Coordinates of C-alpha atoms and ligand atoms in Angstrom, one line a residue:
M1 CA 0.0 0.0 0.0
K2 CA 1.2 3.4 -0.8
R3 CA 1.3 5.7 2.3
S4 CA 0.8 9.5 1.7
S5 CA 3.8 11.7 1.9
R6 CA 1.8 13.6 4.5
L7 CA 2.3 10.7 6.9
S8 CA 6.1 11.0 6.6
N9 CA 5.9 14.5 8.0
I10 CA 4.4 13.4 11.3
P11 CA 6.4 11.2 13.6
P12 CA 4.5 8.4 15.4
Y13 CA 2.5 9.6 18.4
P14 CA 5.2 9.2 21.2
F15 CA 2.7 7.8 23.7
A16 CA 1.8 5.0 21.2
R17 CA 5.5 3.9 21.1
W18 CA 5.6 4.2 25.0
S19 CA 2.4 2.1 25.5
R20 CA 4.2 -0.8 23.6
R21 CA 7.1 -0.6 26.1
V22 CA 4.6 -0.5 29.1
E23 CA 2.9 -3.6 27.6
T24 CA 6.3 -5.4 27.3
A25 CA 7.0 -4.6 31.0
R26 CA 3.6 -6.1 31.9
Q27 CA 4.3 -9.2 29.9
Q28 CA 7.6 -9.6 31.8
G29 CA 5.6 -9.9 35.0
L30 CA 5.8 -6.3 36.3
N31 CA 2.7 -4.9 38.0
V32 CA 2.7 -1.7 36.1
I33 CA 1.4 1.6 37.8
R34 CA 0.6 4.1 35.0
L35 CA 1.4 7.6 36.0
D36 CA 2.4 8.5 32.5
I37 CA -1.0 9.5 30.9
G38 CA -3.6 11.9 31.9
N39 CA -6.5 9.5 31.8
P40 CA -9.0 10.3 34.7
D41 CA -9.7 7.1 36.8
L42 CA -12.7 8.6 38.7
A43 CA -16.4 8.4 37.7
P44 CA -18.2 11.1 35.7
P45 CA -21.1 13.0 37.3
G46 CA -24.1 10.6 37.8
E47 CA -26.5 13.0 36.1
A48 CA -24.5 12.6 32.9
I49 CA -24.6 8.8 33.0
E50 CA -28.3 8.9 33.7
A51 CA -28.9 11.4 30.8
L52 CA -26.8 9.1 28.4
C53 CA -28.9 6.0 29.3
R54 CA -32.2 7.8 29.2
S55 CA -31.5 9.3 25.8
A56 CA -30.1 6.0 24.4
R57 CA -33.4 4.3 25.2
Q58 CA -35.2 6.6 22.9
A59 CA -35.7 4.9 19.5
D60 CA -35.4 8.1 17.5
H61 CA -32.0 9.2 19.1
H62 CA -29.8 7.0 17.1
G63 CA -29.7 8.7 13.7
Y64 CA -27.2 11.1 12.3
P65 CA -27.1 13.9 14.9
G66 CA -26.4 16.9 12.8
Y67 CA -23.1 18.8 12.2
R68 CA -23.2 21.7 14.5
G69 CA -24.5 20.0 17.8
L70 CA -27.9 20.3 19.4
P71 CA -29.0 23.8 19.9
A72 CA -29.4 22.8 23.6
L73 CA -25.8 21.7 23.8
R74 CA -24.5 24.9 22.3
E75 CA -26.8 26.8 24.8
A76 CA -25.4 24.7 27.6
I77 CA -21.9 25.6 26.6
T78 CA -22.9 29.3 26.4
E79 CA -24.4 29.1 30.0
Y80 CA -21.2 27.4 31.2
Y81 CA -19.0 30.2 29.8
G82 CA -21.4 32.8 31.2
R83 CA -21.5 31.2 34.7
R84 CA -17.9 30.2 35.0
F85 CA -16.2 33.1 33.3
S86 CA -18.9 35.8 32.8
V87 CA -18.2 35.5 29.1
A88 CA -21.2 36.1 26.9
L89 CA -21.1 33.9 23.7
D90 CA -23.5 33.8 20.8
S91 CA -24.5 30.1 20.8
K92 CA -25.3 30.0 17.1
T93 CA -21.9 31.5 15.9
E94 CA -19.4 31.4 18.7
V95 CA -19.8 27.8 19.9
M96 CA -18.7 24.6 18.2
P97 CA -19.2 21.2 19.9
L98 CA -16.3 18.9 19.2
I99 CA -15.7 15.1 19.3
G100 CA -13.1 15.8 22.0
S101 CA -10.9 18.8 21.9
K102 CA -8.0 16.9 20.1
E103 CA -10.1 16.6 17.0
G104 CA -10.9 20.2 17.0
I105 CA -7.2 21.1 17.5
V106 CA -6.1 19.1 14.5
N107 CA -9.1 20.1 12.4
M108 CA -8.5 23.9 13.2
A109 CA -5.0 23.5 11.8
L110 CA -6.5 22.0 8.6
A111 CA -8.9 24.8 8.5
C112 CA -6.4 27.6 8.8
L113 CA -3.1 26.4 7.5
D114 CA -1.8 25.8 3.9
P115 CA 1.5 24.3 2.8
G116 CA 4.1 26.9 3.4
D117 CA 2.3 28.6 6.3
L118 CA 3.6 28.8 9.7
A119 CA 2.2 28.1 13.2
L120 CA 3.7 29.2 16.6
V121 CA 3.7 26.2 19.0
P122 CA 4.9 26.0 22.7
D123 CA 7.9 23.6 23.5
P124 CA 7.2 21.7 25.6
G125 CA 3.5 21.3 24.5
Y126 CA 0.7 19.0 23.7
A127 CA 1.8 17.1 20.6
P128 CA -1.4 17.6 18.3
Y129 CA -0.5 21.3 18.0
T130 CA 2.6 20.3 16.0
M131 CA 1.0 17.1 14.4
G132 CA -2.0 19.1 13.1
T133 CA 0.3 21.8 11.7
S134 CA 2.4 19.1 10.1
L135 CA -0.7 17.3 8.6
A136 CA -1.7 20.6 7.0
G137 CA 1.7 20.7 5.5
A138 CA 2.6 23.9 7.3
G139 CA 5.8 24.7 9.2
V140 CA 6.2 24.8 13.0
C141 CA 8.1 27.6 14.8
T142 CA 8.4 26.6 18.4
F143 CA 8.9 29.0 21.4
P144 CA 10.3 27.7 24.6
L145 CA 8.5 27.5 27.9
L146 CA 11.2 27.9 30.5
A147 CA 11.2 27.3 34.3
E148 CA 12.8 30.8 34.9
R149 CA 9.7 32.5 33.3
G150 CA 7.2 30.3 35.1
F151 CA 6.8 28.3 31.8
L152 CA 5.1 31.3 30.2
P153 CA 6.6 32.3 26.8
D154 CA 8.6 35.4 26.4
L155 CA 6.5 36.8 23.5
Q156 CA 9.0 39.6 22.7
A157 CA 11.7 36.9 22.1
I158 CA 9.6 35.2 19.3
P159 CA 11.4 36.3 16.1
V160 CA 9.4 39.2 14.5
D161 CA 9.6 37.5 11.0
A162 CA 8.2 34.3 12.4
A163 CA 5.4 36.1 14.1
N164 CA 4.5 38.1 11.1
K165 CA 4.6 35.1 8.8
A166 CA 2.7 32.9 11.2
T167 CA -1.2 32.3 10.8
L168 CA -1.8 30.5 14.1
M169 CA -0.4 30.5 17.6
W170 CA -1.1 27.9 20.3
L171 CA -1.2 28.6 24.0
N172 CA -2.3 26.2 26.7
Y173 CA -3.0 27.3 30.3
P174 CA -3.3 25.6 32.8
N175 CA -0.5 24.0 31.0
N176 CA 0.2 20.4 30.0
P177 CA 2.9 19.2 30.7
T178 CA 4.4 21.8 33.1
G179 CA 1.4 22.5 35.3
A180 CA 2.0 26.2 34.9
T181 CA -0.8 28.7 35.0
A182 CA -1.3 32.0 33.3
D183 CA -3.1 35.0 34.7
L184 CA -5.4 37.4 32.8
E185 CA -2.6 39.9 32.5
F186 CA -0.5 37.4 30.5
L187 CA -3.5 36.4 28.4
T188 CA -4.1 40.1 27.7
R189 CA -0.6 40.4 26.4
A190 CA -1.1 37.3 24.3
V191 CA -4.2 38.7 22.7
D192 CA -2.3 42.0 22.0
F193 CA 0.5 40.0 20.4
A194 CA -2.0 38.2 18.3
R195 CA -3.6 41.3 17.2
Q196 CA -0.2 43.0 16.4
H197 CA 0.8 40.1 14.2
D198 CA -2.5 39.2 12.7
L199 CA -2.6 35.7 14.2
L200 CA -5.5 33.5 15.2
L201 CA -4.7 32.8 18.9
C202 CA -5.9 29.3 19.8
H203 CA -5.9 28.9 23.6
D204 CA -6.3 25.3 24.8
A205 CA -7.9 25.2 28.2
P206 CA -9.1 21.6 29.0
Y207 CA -7.7 21.8 32.6
C208 CA -9.4 25.0 33.7
D209 CA -11.6 23.2 36.2
V210 CA -8.9 20.9 37.5
T211 CA -7.4 23.4 40.1
Y212 CA -6.1 23.3 43.6
Y213 CA -5.6 25.4 46.7
G214 CA -8.4 27.8 45.7
Y215 CA -6.9 28.8 42.3
I216 CA -9.4 29.8 39.7
A217 CA -8.2 29.7 36.1
P218 CA -9.2 32.4 33.6
S219 CA -10.6 32.0 30.1
I220 CA -8.8 33.9 27.3
L221 CA -12.3 35.1 26.3
Q222 CA -12.3 37.2 29.5
V223 CA -9.8 39.5 27.9
P224 CA -12.0 42.3 26.4
G225 CA -12.1 42.0 22.6
A226 CA -10.3 38.5 22.6
S227 CA -12.9 36.9 20.4
E228 CA -11.8 39.1 17.5
V229 CA -8.5 37.1 17.4
A230 CA -8.9 34.1 19.7
V231 CA -10.6 30.7 19.9
E232 CA -10.6 28.7 23.1
F233 CA -10.7 24.9 23.1
N234 CA -12.2 23.2 26.1
S235 CA -13.3 19.7 27.0
L236 CA -15.3 17.5 29.4
S237 CA -12.5 14.9 29.4
K238 CA -10.7 16.3 32.3
T239 CA -13.3 18.6 33.8
C240 CA -16.0 15.9 34.3
N241 CA -13.8 12.6 34.1
M242 CA -15.2 11.9 30.6
A243 CA -12.1 11.3 28.5
G244 CA -13.6 8.3 26.7
W245 CA -16.9 10.0 25.9
R246 CA -15.2 12.4 23.4
V247 CA -17.0 15.7 24.0
G248 CA -15.2 19.0 23.7
M249 CA -15.8 22.5 22.4
A250 CA -14.4 25.4 20.6
V251 CA -15.6 28.9 21.4
G252 CA -14.8 32.5 20.4
N253 CA -13.9 33.9 17.0
R254 CA -16.8 33.1 14.6
D255 CA -14.8 33.2 11.3
A256 CA -12.4 30.5 12.7
L257 CA -15.4 28.4 14.0
A258 CA -17.1 28.7 10.7
A259 CA -13.9 27.4 8.9
L260 CA -13.6 24.6 11.5
A261 CA -17.3 23.7 10.8
Q262 CA -16.6 23.4 7.2
I263 CA -13.8 21.0 7.7
K264 CA -15.7 19.0 10.2
S265 CA -18.9 18.7 8.1
N266 CA -16.7 16.9 5.5
V267 CA -14.9 14.7 8.0
D268 CA -17.3 13.7 10.8
S269 CA -21.0 13.5 11.2
G270 CA -21.4 15.1 14.7
I271 CA -21.8 13.8 18.2
F272 CA -24.1 10.8 19.1
R273 CA -27.2 12.5 20.5
P274 CA -27.3 10.7 23.9
L275 CA -23.7 11.9 24.4
Q276 CA -24.7 15.5 23.7
E277 CA -27.6 15.2 26.2
A278 CA -25.2 13.8 28.8
A279 CA -22.8 16.6 28.0
I280 CA -25.6 19.2 28.7
Q281 CA -25.9 17.6 32.2
A282 CA -22.1 17.5 32.7
L283 CA -21.9 21.2 31.8
A284 CA -24.2 22.0 34.6
T285 CA -22.0 20.2 37.2
G286 CA -21.8 22.3 40.3
P287 CA -18.7 23.6 42.1
A288 CA -19.2 21.1 45.0
W289 CA -18.7 18.0 42.7
L290 CA -15.6 19.6 41.2
A291 CA -14.2 20.6 44.5
S292 CA -14.5 17.2 46.0
R293 CA -13.0 15.5 42.9
N294 CA -10.2 18.0 42.8
Q295 CA -9.6 17.3 46.5
V296 CA -8.8 13.7 45.6
Y297 CA -6.2 14.8 42.9
Q298 CA -4.8 17.3 45.4
E299 CA -4.2 14.5 47.9
R300 CA -2.4 12.4 45.3
M301 CA -0.4 15.5 44.3
D302 CA 0.7 15.9 47.9
I303 CA 1.7 12.2 48.1
L304 CA 3.7 12.6 44.7
L305 CA 5.5 15.8 45.8
E306 CA 6.4 14.3 49.2
G307 CA 7.6 11.2 47.6
L308 CA 9.7 13.1 45.0
K309 CA 11.2 15.3 47.7
A310 CA 12.2 12.2 49.8
I311 CA 14.4 10.9 46.9
G312 CA 15.7 14.3 46.0
M313 CA 13.7 15.0 42.9
R314 CA 12.8 18.6 42.4
A315 CA 9.3 19.6 41.4
S316 CA 7.1 22.6 42.0
R317 CA 3.5 22.4 43.3
P318 CA 1.1 22.9 40.4
R319 CA -2.1 25.0 41.0
A320 CA -3.9 23.1 38.2
T321 CA -3.8 20.2 35.8
L322 CA -3.2 16.6 36.5
Y323 CA 0.5 16.7 36.3
V324 CA 3.7 17.1 38.3
W325 CA 6.6 18.4 36.1
A326 CA 9.6 17.0 37.9
Q327 CA 13.4 17.4 37.2
V328 CA 15.3 14.3 36.3
P329 CA 18.3 13.7 38.5
S330 CA 21.4 14.6 36.7
G331 CA 23.3 12.0 34.6
K332 CA 20.3 10.6 32.7
T333 CA 18.2 11.9 29.8
S334 CA 14.5 12.1 30.4
E335 CA 13.7 9.0 28.4
E336 CA 16.6 7.0 29.9
F337 CA 15.3 7.9 33.4
A338 CA 11.7 7.0 32.6
R339 CA 12.7 3.8 30.9
A340 CA 14.9 2.7 33.8
L341 CA 12.2 3.5 36.3
L342 CA 9.7 1.4 34.3
E343 CA 12.0 -1.5 33.9
K344 CA 13.2 -1.5 37.6
T345 CA 10.0 -0.6 39.4
G346 CA 7.1 -1.0 37.0
V347 CA 6.1 2.7 37.5
A348 CA 5.4 4.4 34.2
I349 CA 5.9 8.1 34.0
A350 CA 6.3 10.3 30.8
P351 CA 9.6 11.5 29.5
G352 CA 9.6 15.3 29.1
T353 CA 10.9 15.0 25.6
F354 CA 7.6 13.4 24.5
F355 CA 6.3 17.0 24.7
G356 CA 9.2 18.6 22.7
P357 CA 13.0 19.0 23.0
A358 CA 12.6 21.6 25.7
G359 CA 11.1 18.9 27.9
E360 CA 14.6 17.4 28.2
G361 CA 15.6 17.2 31.9
Y362 CA 12.0 16.6 33.0
V363 CA 9.4 13.9 33.5
R364 CA 5.7 14.3 33.7
I365 CA 3.9 12.4 36.5
S366 CA 0.1 12.1 36.5
V367 CA -2.3 11.9 39.3
T368 CA -5.0 9.9 37.4
A369 CA -4.2 6.5 39.2
P370 CA -6.0 5.5 42.3
T371 CA -4.5 7.0 45.5
T372 CA -3.3 3.7 46.8
Q373 CA -1.4 3.2 43.5
V374 CA 0.1 6.7 43.7
R375 CA 1.3 5.9 47.3
E376 CA 2.7 2.5 46.2
A377 CA 4.4 4.1 43.2
M378 CA 6.3 6.5 45.5
E379 CA 7.3 3.6 47.9
R380 CA 8.7 1.7 44.9
L381 CA 10.7 4.8 43.9
H382 CA 12.0 5.2 47.3
Q383 CA 13.1 1.6 47.6
S384 CA 14.6 1.4 44.1
A385 CA 17.0 4.2 45.0
I386 CA 16.8 5.2 41.3
Ligands
PLP401 C1 -3.5 20.2 26.7 C2 -4.4 19.3 26.1 N1 -5.3 19.6 25.1 C3 -6.2 18.8 24.7 C4 -6.3 17.5 25.2 C5 -7.4 16.6 24.5 O1 -8.3 16.3 25.2 P1 -9.6 15.7 24.6 O2 -9.9 14.4 25.4 O3 -10.8 16.7 24.8 O4 -9.4 15.4 23.1 C6 -5.5 17.1 26.1 C7 -5.5 15.7 26.5 O5 -4.7 15.2 27.3 C8 -4.5 18.0 26.6 O6 -3.6 17.6 27.6

């Protein structure tokens, strides 16, 4: 079979390769604890499950669901943005339901980029920003997220030629993989930067409700006028422990969303209606449910940070996300360290380089395994003296 040249532009998804290594460790008899992926282990809100079941029992809910999402779902997303961020959206033109935000991220690249175009992408960063750009045949100009700047980019250090040439810029706060957060002042500067260089600013915010110690994450659409240049991606995957359900959303700039809708209507046929009705319930999830779920993650985060400190690994305490971004003890690369840890202890963590070259020297450790397993993983690390 001939494979398209497009495929040779994109390296295999690093986690796919890593999962094979994890499987091998299992086959060799290791009881593997997976702290390498951000796959929530806790249950979604009960109302969402009830709504899914109720809707699935309706005989007429199994046909093609329509391309733009149920009006009631777009309305529920609008209400969520109003309630959570005091952002007013037009549910007809400024809201686009997605089959998970990853789908929208890649399709947005296809909607906005041509071969020869350029996208500005954070390093380290979530891989689909780069993959989508490469699939579109466009070039990637990375900008580093460095510890000394709190993993926020130095916008003034992005070469002016690249900023002027670029069509699209990706930002993601609360940030995967570093756990960093951005305040409204930074997001305002990012919107100004996008306006100055005529960029579509895509802000990816799936961790905005996975927060700790009283932190409240902003939306980029809280910046006055942001929707003239920005789109925000969001998702129920992390907010409501619904990663397998595949429901996300893009909100903001209407021209960008219209372009995205045009791509999507040619590629997919919408979200299964019972999932949309469940999503409507999930979007109404109250702060008490989120706080008690986040409390579970926070306890795991504390166990992780204490365990890492005990073996001399440095990591700062994140105010959001599912991840601890820890420094690798000197003498090993990120991947060597993660591989040795997996083979010696059965604890799987993600090498920082899976998120880009600037991730060298770090590993990402996730809190999405049961608390007993997180504790056991830290004990194994301690005993292995790795
Ligand atoms: C930064 C970031 N954006 C988007 C996604 C994709 O989420 P979804 O499940 O909505 O596709 C993830 C998933 O890990 C992520 O970390």
